[in-house]
Each structure stands twice: as C-alpha cells, then as structure tokens.
C-alpha positions as a Markdown table, in Angstrom:
| # | Residue | x | y | z |
|---|---|---|---|---|
| 1 | Met | 151.7 | 129.6 | 128.0 |
| 2 | Ser | 149.1 | 129.1 | 125.2 |
| 3 | Arg | 146.3 | 126.6 | 125.1 |
| 4 | Lys | 147.5 | 123.0 | 124.6 |
| 5 | Lys | 147.5 | 121.7 | 121.1 |
| 6 | Lys | 146.6 | 118.1 | 121.5 |
| 7 | Asp | 142.9 | 117.3 | 121.9 |
| 8 | Pro | 142.2 | 114.3 | 124.2 |
| 9 | Ile | 138.8 | 113.7 | 122.6 |
| 10 | Glu | 140.5 | 113.0 | 119.3 |
| 11 | Leu | 142.6 | 110.3 | 121.0 |
| 12 | Phe | 139.5 | 108.3 | 121.6 |
| 13 | His | 138.5 | 108.5 | 117.9 |
| 14 | Ser | 141.9 | 107.1 | 116.8 |
| 15 | Gly | 140.7 | 103.5 | 117.1 |
| 16 | Gln | 143.9 | 102.8 | 119.2 |
| 17 | Leu | 143.9 | 101.8 | 122.8 |
| 18 | Val | 144.2 | 105.1 | 124.8 |
| 19 | Lys | 146.9 | 104.7 | 127.5 |
| 20 | Val | 146.3 | 106.9 | 130.5 |
| 21 | Ser | 148.4 | 107.7 | 133.6 |
| 22 | Ala | 146.1 | 108.0 | 136.7 |
| 23 | Pro | 145.7 | 110.8 | 139.2 |
| 24 | Met | 148.0 | 109.8 | 142.1 |
| 25 | Val | 148.4 | 111.9 | 145.2 |
| 26 | Arg | 152.0 | 113.1 | 145.5 |
| 27 | Tyr | 153.1 | 111.0 | 142.5 |
| 28 | Ser | 151.5 | 112.1 | 139.2 |
| 29 | Lys | 153.3 | 115.4 | 139.2 |
| 30 | Leu | 155.0 | 117.1 | 136.2 |
| 31 | Ala | 158.4 | 115.2 | 136.3 |
| 32 | Phe | 156.6 | 111.8 | 136.5 |
| 33 | Arg | 154.1 | 112.8 | 133.8 |
| 34 | Thr | 157.0 | 113.8 | 131.5 |
| 35 | Leu | 158.7 | 110.5 | 132.1 |
| 36 | Val | 155.6 | 108.3 | 131.3 |
| 37 | Arg | 155.0 | 110.4 | 128.2 |
| 38 | Lys | 158.4 | 109.4 | 126.9 |
| 39 | Tyr | 157.2 | 105.8 | 127.1 |
| 40 | Asn | 154.0 | 105.8 | 125.1 |
| 41 | Cys | 151.6 | 107.2 | 127.7 |
| 42 | Asp | 148.9 | 109.2 | 125.7 |
| 43 | Leu | 147.1 | 111.1 | 128.4 |
| 44 | Cys | 148.1 | 112.2 | 131.9 |
| 45 | Tyr | 146.2 | 113.3 | 135.0 |
| 46 | Thr | 147.4 | 115.6 | 137.8 |
| 47 | Pro | 147.1 | 114.4 | 141.4 |
| 48 | Met | 143.7 | 115.2 | 142.9 |
| 49 | Ile | 143.4 | 118.8 | 143.9 |
| 50 | Val | 140.8 | 120.1 | 146.3 |
| 51 | Ala | 138.9 | 122.7 | 144.2 |
| 52 | Ala | 138.0 | 125.0 | 147.2 |
| 53 | Asp | 141.6 | 125.4 | 148.3 |
| 54 | Phe | 142.8 | 125.8 | 144.8 |
| 55 | Val | 140.3 | 128.7 | 144.2 |
| 56 | Arg | 140.9 | 130.4 | 147.5 |
| 57 | Ser | 144.7 | 130.1 | 147.9 |
| 58 | Glu | 147.4 | 131.2 | 145.6 |
| 59 | Lys | 149.8 | 129.2 | 147.6 |
| 60 | Ala | 147.7 | 126.1 | 147.0 |
| 61 | Arg | 147.7 | 126.9 | 143.3 |
| 62 | Asp | 151.5 | 127.2 | 143.1 |
| 63 | Ser | 152.2 | 124.1 | 145.1 |
| 64 | Glu | 149.5 | 121.8 | 143.6 |
| 65 | Phe | 149.7 | 122.7 | 139.9 |
| 66 | Thr | 152.8 | 123.0 | 137.7 |
| 67 | Thr | 153.0 | 122.3 | 134.0 |
| 68 | Asn | 155.0 | 123.2 | 130.9 |
| 69 | Gln | 154.6 | 123.3 | 127.1 |
| 70 | Gly | 155.3 | 119.6 | 126.6 |
| 71 | Asp | 152.9 | 118.5 | 129.3 |
| 72 | Cys | 149.9 | 117.7 | 127.1 |
| 73 | Pro | 147.4 | 116.4 | 126.7 |
| 74 | Leu | 146.7 | 117.1 | 130.4 |
| 75 | Ile | 143.7 | 116.6 | 132.7 |
| 76 | Val | 143.5 | 118.3 | 136.0 |
| 77 | Gln | 141.6 | 116.3 | 138.5 |
| 78 | Phe | 139.5 | 118.1 | 141.2 |
| 79 | Ala | 137.8 | 117.0 | 144.4 |
| 80 | Ala | 134.7 | 119.1 | 144.6 |
| 81 | Asn | 131.2 | 119.1 | 145.9 |
| 82 | Asp | 130.2 | 122.6 | 144.9 |
| 83 | Ala | 129.4 | 123.5 | 141.3 |
| 84 | Arg | 130.4 | 127.1 | 141.6 |
| 85 | Leu | 133.8 | 126.5 | 143.1 |
| 86 | Leu | 134.5 | 123.7 | 140.6 |
| 87 | Ser | 133.7 | 126.0 | 137.7 |
| 88 | Asp | 135.9 | 128.7 | 139.1 |
| 89 | Ala | 138.8 | 126.2 | 139.4 |
| 90 | Ala | 138.2 | 125.0 | 135.9 |
| 91 | Arg | 138.4 | 128.5 | 134.6 |
| 92 | Ile | 141.7 | 129.0 | 136.3 |
| 93 | Val | 143.3 | 125.9 | 134.7 |
| 94 | Cys | 141.6 | 126.2 | 131.4 |
| 95 | Pro | 144.4 | 128.0 | 129.6 |
| 96 | Tyr | 147.0 | 125.4 | 130.8 |
| 97 | Ala | 145.2 | 122.1 | 130.4 |
| 98 | Asn | 142.9 | 120.1 | 128.1 |
| 99 | Gly | 140.2 | 119.4 | 130.6 |
| 100 | Ile | 139.2 | 118.7 | 134.1 |
| 101 | Asp | 138.1 | 115.5 | 135.8 |
| 102 | Ile | 135.7 | 115.3 | 138.8 |
| 103 | Asn | 136.9 | 112.7 | 141.4 |
| 104 | Cys | 133.9 | 110.5 | 142.2 |
| 105 | Gly | 136.0 | 107.5 | 143.2 |
| 106 | Cys | 138.4 | 108.3 | 146.0 |
| 107 | Pro | 137.4 | 106.0 | 148.9 |
| 108 | Gln | 139.6 | 107.7 | 151.6 |
| 109 | Arg | 137.7 | 108.5 | 154.8 |
| 110 | Trp | 138.7 | 112.2 | 154.9 |
| 111 | Ala | 137.4 | 112.8 | 151.3 |
| 112 | Met | 134.1 | 111.0 | 152.0 |
| 113 | Ala | 133.7 | 112.9 | 155.3 |
| 114 | Asp | 134.2 | 116.2 | 153.4 |
| 115 | Gly | 131.6 | 115.2 | 150.8 |
| 116 | Tyr | 134.2 | 114.6 | 148.0 |
| 117 | Gly | 135.3 | 111.5 | 146.1 |
| 118 | Ala | 133.3 | 108.3 | 146.1 |
| 119 | Cys | 130.3 | 109.6 | 148.0 |
| 120 | Leu | 129.5 | 111.5 | 144.8 |
| 121 | Ile | 128.4 | 108.3 | 143.1 |
| 122 | Asn | 125.3 | 108.5 | 145.3 |
| 123 | Lys | 124.6 | 112.1 | 144.2 |
| 124 | Pro | 124.0 | 112.0 | 140.5 |
| 125 | Glu | 122.2 | 115.3 | 140.5 |
| 126 | Leu | 125.1 | 117.1 | 142.1 |
| 127 | Val | 127.5 | 115.5 | 139.6 |
| 128 | Gln | 125.2 | 116.7 | 136.8 |
| 129 | Asp | 125.1 | 120.2 | 138.3 |
| 130 | Met | 128.9 | 120.4 | 138.5 |
| 131 | Val | 129.3 | 119.2 | 134.9 |
| 132 | Lys | 126.7 | 121.8 | 133.6 |
| 133 | Gln | 128.4 | 124.7 | 135.5 |
| 134 | Val | 131.8 | 123.9 | 134.1 |
| 135 | Arg | 130.4 | 123.6 | 130.6 |
| 136 | Asn | 128.6 | 127.0 | 131.0 |
| 137 | Gln | 131.6 | 128.8 | 132.5 |
| 138 | Val | 134.5 | 127.5 | 130.3 |
| 139 | Glu | 134.3 | 129.1 | 126.9 |
| 140 | Asn | 136.4 | 126.6 | 125.1 |
| 141 | Pro | 134.1 | 123.9 | 123.7 |
| 142 | Arg | 137.0 | 121.5 | 123.2 |
| 143 | Phe | 137.8 | 121.6 | 127.0 |
| 144 | Ser | 136.9 | 118.2 | 128.3 |
| 145 | Val | 134.9 | 117.5 | 131.5 |
| 146 | Ser | 135.2 | 113.9 | 132.6 |
| 147 | Ile | 134.4 | 111.9 | 135.8 |
| 148 | Lys | 136.2 | 109.0 | 137.5 |
| 149 | Ile | 134.0 | 106.7 | 139.5 |
| 150 | Arg | 133.8 | 103.5 | 141.5 |
| 151 | Ile | 130.9 | 101.1 | 141.1 |
| 152 | His | 127.8 | 100.4 | 143.3 |
| 153 | Asp | 126.9 | 96.9 | 144.6 |
| 154 | Asp | 123.8 | 97.4 | 142.5 |
| 155 | Leu | 125.2 | 98.1 | 139.1 |
| 156 | Ala | 121.9 | 99.5 | 137.8 |
| 157 | Arg | 122.7 | 102.6 | 140.0 |
| 158 | Thr | 126.1 | 103.0 | 138.4 |
| 159 | Val | 124.6 | 102.7 | 134.9 |
| 160 | Asp | 122.0 | 105.3 | 135.9 |
| 161 | Leu | 124.7 | 107.7 | 137.2 |
| 162 | Cys | 126.7 | 107.3 | 133.9 |
| 163 | Arg | 123.7 | 107.9 | 131.7 |
| 164 | Lys | 122.8 | 111.0 | 133.6 |
| 165 | Ala | 126.4 | 112.3 | 133.4 |
| 166 | Glu | 126.4 | 111.5 | 129.6 |
| 167 | Ala | 123.2 | 113.4 | 129.1 |
| 168 | Thr | 124.7 | 116.5 | 130.8 |
| 169 | Gly | 127.7 | 116.5 | 128.5 |
| 170 | Val | 130.4 | 114.5 | 130.2 |
| 171 | Ser | 133.3 | 113.9 | 127.7 |
| 172 | Trp | 134.2 | 110.4 | 129.0 |
| 173 | Ile | 134.0 | 108.3 | 132.1 |
| 174 | Thr | 136.8 | 106.3 | 133.9 |
| 175 | Val | 135.5 | 103.3 | 135.8 |
| 176 | His | 137.5 | 101.8 | 138.6 |
| 177 | Gly | 135.9 | 98.4 | 138.7 |
| 178 | Arg | 135.6 | 98.1 | 142.5 |
| 179 | Thr | 133.0 | 99.3 | 145.1 |
| 180 | Val | 133.9 | 101.9 | 147.7 |
| 181 | Glu | 134.5 | 99.2 | 150.3 |
| 182 | Glu | 136.8 | 97.1 | 148.1 |
| 183 | Arg | 140.6 | 97.6 | 148.2 |
| 184 | His | 142.6 | 94.6 | 147.0 |
| 185 | Gln | 139.7 | 92.4 | 145.8 |
| 186 | Pro | 139.7 | 91.4 | 142.2 |
| 187 | Val | 138.4 | 94.1 | 139.8 |
| 188 | His | 134.9 | 93.6 | 138.3 |
| 189 | Tyr | 135.8 | 93.9 | 134.6 |
| 190 | Glu | 132.4 | 92.4 | 133.8 |
| 191 | Ala | 130.8 | 95.5 | 135.4 |
| 192 | Ile | 132.9 | 97.8 | 133.4 |
| 193 | Lys | 131.8 | 96.0 | 130.2 |
| 194 | Ile | 128.1 | 96.5 | 131.1 |
| 195 | Ile | 128.7 | 100.2 | 131.7 |
| 196 | Lys | 130.5 | 100.5 | 128.4 |
| 197 | Glu | 127.6 | 98.7 | 126.6 |
| 198 | Asn | 125.2 | 101.4 | 128.0 |
| 199 | Met | 127.2 | 104.4 | 126.9 |
| 200 | Ser | 127.9 | 106.1 | 123.6 |
| 201 | Ile | 130.8 | 108.3 | 125.1 |
| 202 | Pro | 134.3 | 106.8 | 125.6 |
| 203 | Val | 134.8 | 104.7 | 128.7 |
| 204 | Ile | 138.3 | 104.1 | 130.4 |
| 205 | Ala | 138.9 | 100.9 | 132.4 |
| 206 | Asn | 140.9 | 101.2 | 135.6 |
| 207 | Gly | 142.1 | 98.8 | 138.3 |
| 208 | Asp | 145.0 | 96.4 | 138.7 |
| 209 | Ile | 146.6 | 96.7 | 135.2 |
| 210 | Arg | 150.3 | 95.8 | 135.5 |
| 211 | Ser | 151.6 | 95.4 | 131.9 |
| 212 | Leu | 150.8 | 96.4 | 128.3 |
| 213 | Lys | 149.6 | 92.8 | 127.6 |
| 214 | Glu | 147.1 | 93.1 | 130.6 |
| 215 | Ala | 146.0 | 96.5 | 129.3 |
| 216 | Glu | 145.2 | 95.0 | 125.9 |
| 217 | Lys | 143.4 | 92.0 | 127.5 |
| 218 | Val | 141.3 | 94.3 | 129.7 |
| 219 | Cys | 140.3 | 96.4 | 126.7 |
| 220 | His | 139.3 | 93.2 | 124.9 |
| 221 | Ile | 137.2 | 91.9 | 127.8 |
| 222 | Thr | 135.5 | 95.2 | 128.6 |
| 223 | Gly | 135.2 | 96.8 | 125.1 |
| 224 | Thr | 136.5 | 100.1 | 126.6 |
| 225 | Asp | 138.3 | 102.8 | 124.7 |
| 226 | Gly | 141.3 | 103.1 | 127.0 |
| 227 | Val | 142.9 | 102.0 | 130.2 |
| 228 | Met | 144.1 | 104.0 | 133.2 |
| 229 | Val | 147.0 | 102.8 | 135.3 |
| 230 | Ala | 148.3 | 103.9 | 138.7 |
| 231 | Arg | 150.5 | 101.5 | 140.6 |
| 232 | Gly | 151.5 | 99.6 | 137.5 |
| 233 | Leu | 153.2 | 102.8 | 136.2 |
| 234 | Leu | 154.8 | 103.6 | 139.5 |
| 235 | Ala | 156.5 | 100.3 | 139.4 |
| 236 | Asn | 157.3 | 100.5 | 135.7 |
| 237 | Pro | 156.9 | 103.9 | 134.0 |
| 238 | Ala | 157.9 | 102.3 | 130.7 |
| 239 | Met | 155.0 | 99.8 | 130.9 |
| 240 | Phe | 153.0 | 101.3 | 128.1 |
| 241 | Ala | 156.0 | 100.9 | 125.8 |
| 242 | Gly | 155.8 | 97.2 | 126.3 |
| 243 | Tyr | 158.6 | 96.7 | 128.9 |
| 244 | Glu | 157.9 | 93.9 | 131.5 |
| 245 | Glu | 160.1 | 95.6 | 134.1 |
| 246 | Thr | 161.6 | 99.1 | 134.4 |
| 247 | Pro | 164.5 | 99.4 | 131.9 |
| 248 | Leu | 167.7 | 101.1 | 133.1 |
| 249 | Lys | 167.3 | 103.8 | 130.6 |
| 250 | Cys | 164.0 | 104.7 | 132.2 |
| 251 | Ile | 165.6 | 105.0 | 135.6 |
| 252 | Trp | 168.3 | 107.4 | 134.3 |
| 253 | Asp | 165.6 | 109.3 | 132.4 |
| 254 | Trp | 163.8 | 109.8 | 135.8 |
| 255 | Val | 167.0 | 111.0 | 137.4 |
| 256 | Asp | 167.6 | 113.6 | 134.6 |
| 257 | Leu | 164.0 | 114.8 | 134.6 |
| 258 | Ala | 163.7 | 115.0 | 138.4 |
| 259 | Leu | 166.9 | 117.0 | 138.7 |
| 260 | Glu | 166.0 | 119.2 | 135.8 |
| 261 | Leu | 162.5 | 120.0 | 137.2 |
| 262 | Gly | 163.5 | 120.3 | 140.8 |
| 263 | Thr | 161.7 | 117.3 | 142.3 |
| 264 | Pro | 162.0 | 117.2 | 146.1 |
| 265 | Tyr | 164.3 | 114.5 | 147.4 |
| 266 | Met | 161.6 | 112.4 | 149.2 |
| 267 | Cys | 159.6 | 112.2 | 146.0 |
| 268 | Phe | 162.6 | 111.6 | 143.8 |
| 269 | His | 163.8 | 108.7 | 146.1 |
| 270 | Gln | 160.3 | 107.2 | 146.6 |
| 271 | His | 159.8 | 106.9 | 142.8 |
| 272 | Leu | 163.1 | 105.1 | 142.5 |
| 273 | Met | 162.1 | 102.7 | 145.2 |
| 274 | Tyr | 159.0 | 101.8 | 143.3 |
| 275 | Met | 160.8 | 101.5 | 140.0 |
| 276 | Met | 163.6 | 99.3 | 141.4 |
| 277 | Glu | 161.3 | 97.0 | 143.4 |
| 278 | Lys | 161.5 | 94.2 | 140.9 |
| 279 | Ile | 165.1 | 94.5 | 139.9 |
| 280 | Thr | 166.8 | 94.6 | 143.3 |
| 281 | Ser | 167.5 | 92.0 | 146.0 |
| 282 | Arg | 166.3 | 92.4 | 149.5 |
| 283 | Gln | 169.8 | 93.4 | 150.7 |
| 284 | Glu | 170.1 | 96.0 | 147.9 |
| 285 | Lys | 166.7 | 97.4 | 148.8 |
| 286 | Arg | 167.8 | 97.8 | 152.5 |
| 287 | Val | 170.8 | 99.8 | 151.4 |
| 288 | Phe | 169.1 | 101.9 | 148.7 |
| 289 | Asn | 165.9 | 102.7 | 150.7 |
| 290 | Ala | 168.1 | 104.0 | 153.6 |
| 291 | Leu | 169.9 | 106.6 | 151.4 |
| 292 | Ser | 169.2 | 110.2 | 152.4 |
| 293 | Ser | 170.5 | 112.5 | 149.8 |
| 294 | Thr | 170.4 | 113.0 | 146.0 |
| 295 | Ser | 174.2 | 112.7 | 145.8 |
| 296 | Ala | 174.1 | 109.3 | 147.7 |
| 297 | Val | 171.5 | 108.1 | 145.3 |
| 298 | Leu | 173.5 | 109.2 | 142.2 |
| 299 | Asp | 176.6 | 107.5 | 143.6 |
| 300 | Tyr | 174.6 | 104.3 | 144.3 |
| 301 | Leu | 173.1 | 104.2 | 140.8 |
| 302 | Thr | 176.5 | 104.9 | 139.1 |
| 303 | Asp | 178.2 | 102.2 | 141.1 |
| 304 | His | 175.5 | 99.6 | 140.5 |
| 305 | Tyr | 174.3 | 100.4 | 137.0 |
| 306 | Gly | 176.8 | 102.7 | 135.4 |
| 307 | Met | 175.9 | 105.6 | 133.2 |
C-alpha cells in the first residue's frame, strides 16, 4: 500500500473547520473510521497503541493496526515515554499513515503509572525529545507529529509546554479542556482559547462536543482550527454531516461496513447500542442489548427498521 495521498496539514490551511474523530480505545478502528468518513469527518485517529508493544511484537502490530487505501488521512496515536521506541514505531507506520500523535492526555491510572498519557504534560523536555527523534528518523517531511494534551490547573504551564512543543516542530496540538483530575466537569473552553492565542501552529479543541452546531460554536469561542469528537461520534457517527441523531441509513452503513471488514461481534453490537441510544425506548434497549449474535441483530434491525 503506497503512502497516503491526502495531507492533513493542508486541511488546516483550507479555512474550513477541520472535523476530527478522536482516538478511542476499542472503538476508533478501521470500520468505524470508514463510517465517520462517509459522514463528513475530515481526519481520523486510531485508538491509542502502546509504542513499546507495537515495536516488539508482530502480534501486537497485527491486532492493533489495520488500515486500507481509503482510510486517509490517518493519524496513529501512540502511548510512549521513550523517544527511541516511539521513533521506531513511527517508522513502521510511516508508509501507511499521514502522521503520528503522542498521547499526553490519557488520565487512566495504568497509563500514568507506566509513565504514559497525561503525566507527560509535566515532562515538556521528554515530549520535545520524542518529537525531535521522530522528526529525525522519519524521512518524509510531510509526515505529521502532533500531541494531544490535557490542561494544568496553572495554565501558564500548559502554554509553556505548547510553546516548547511548537519550537521542536510539532505539527498541531489537540487540547482536551480539562485537567487530569476532571472527568465530567464542564470543559474549560476559555483555557483552549488562551492556548490558541499563544500558538502559530493549528490547535484542535476537544471535550463534550455533541453536534455540528456545538462544534461550530466551540470553534467560534476558542478560535481553534478544528474540533475533535469522541463520545458524540459514538452516539451519532453522522454528527459531522449535521444530523441531530443517528439516521437509519448510517445504522445500515455500519452493518454493511462491519460485516465487510470482519468486525468482532462484541464491537459490532456495542457500536449499535451507542448509535441507537437516542432512538430506542427502554424496553427496546433491554431486548436489543441482550442479543448475542450477528444474525439476531440483523433480524431485529430488519423487523424494526426494514431495509
């Protein structure tokens, strides 16, 4: 498979709002990326992959990373805390992706304990070192290297981190507008705005965006170049095309793509549960969520929604 044609950096120079599907463990895999691309998503991320495992194990590479010709532009997100391992991982994916992203935002305990994810926002020199190494090792100058971060309580520290990353050659920065401790508290869009004002590279806003209208509003408030969405797209993969809730066509598109690409049943069913959350009654949910085979799901959908 040859190098991907579309250049994500060019997306940010289009003057349009860049609509991005977030890295989501278990969920942002090839079939789902293919689905959201059908509904106006401009740029997709893989789930977070631990770089050390990816480099050391062929089995990890095969299970964690699948792509195809239409899956672009594509960013592979890595959890890493070692510049050498990260640059090795970047070299492996370079022919099949448009760039890599360093996860500096995952607040899960295991990630922080292993020195990955959000603890990196307190290690700007390590982040700089990782960015430099990837830049030195990957020959393609158009290959992007980005970071996804959370914010500090003291925003000056976040601005400092972003400036250092920019000086080292980061292509863009995605900011989840919450601190490491915050989960469901309101997103600090004002903080994202301040970061954006201090940068000359593109900035993507992330956190609690559930519709295209909200995405446009967040861009307006923050002045950012794009928005990244996770749960909003799980609930409605057609969100970026302006649908307020998942249209039936999108549900059937998911069925077709998942079957075509061999999506495991658990994942296939889980996505449908998210998509149908808003359009089904409690009773219907009870029945649908208890189904245990692809054929049962297909029968249910045909009976209730027709082809």
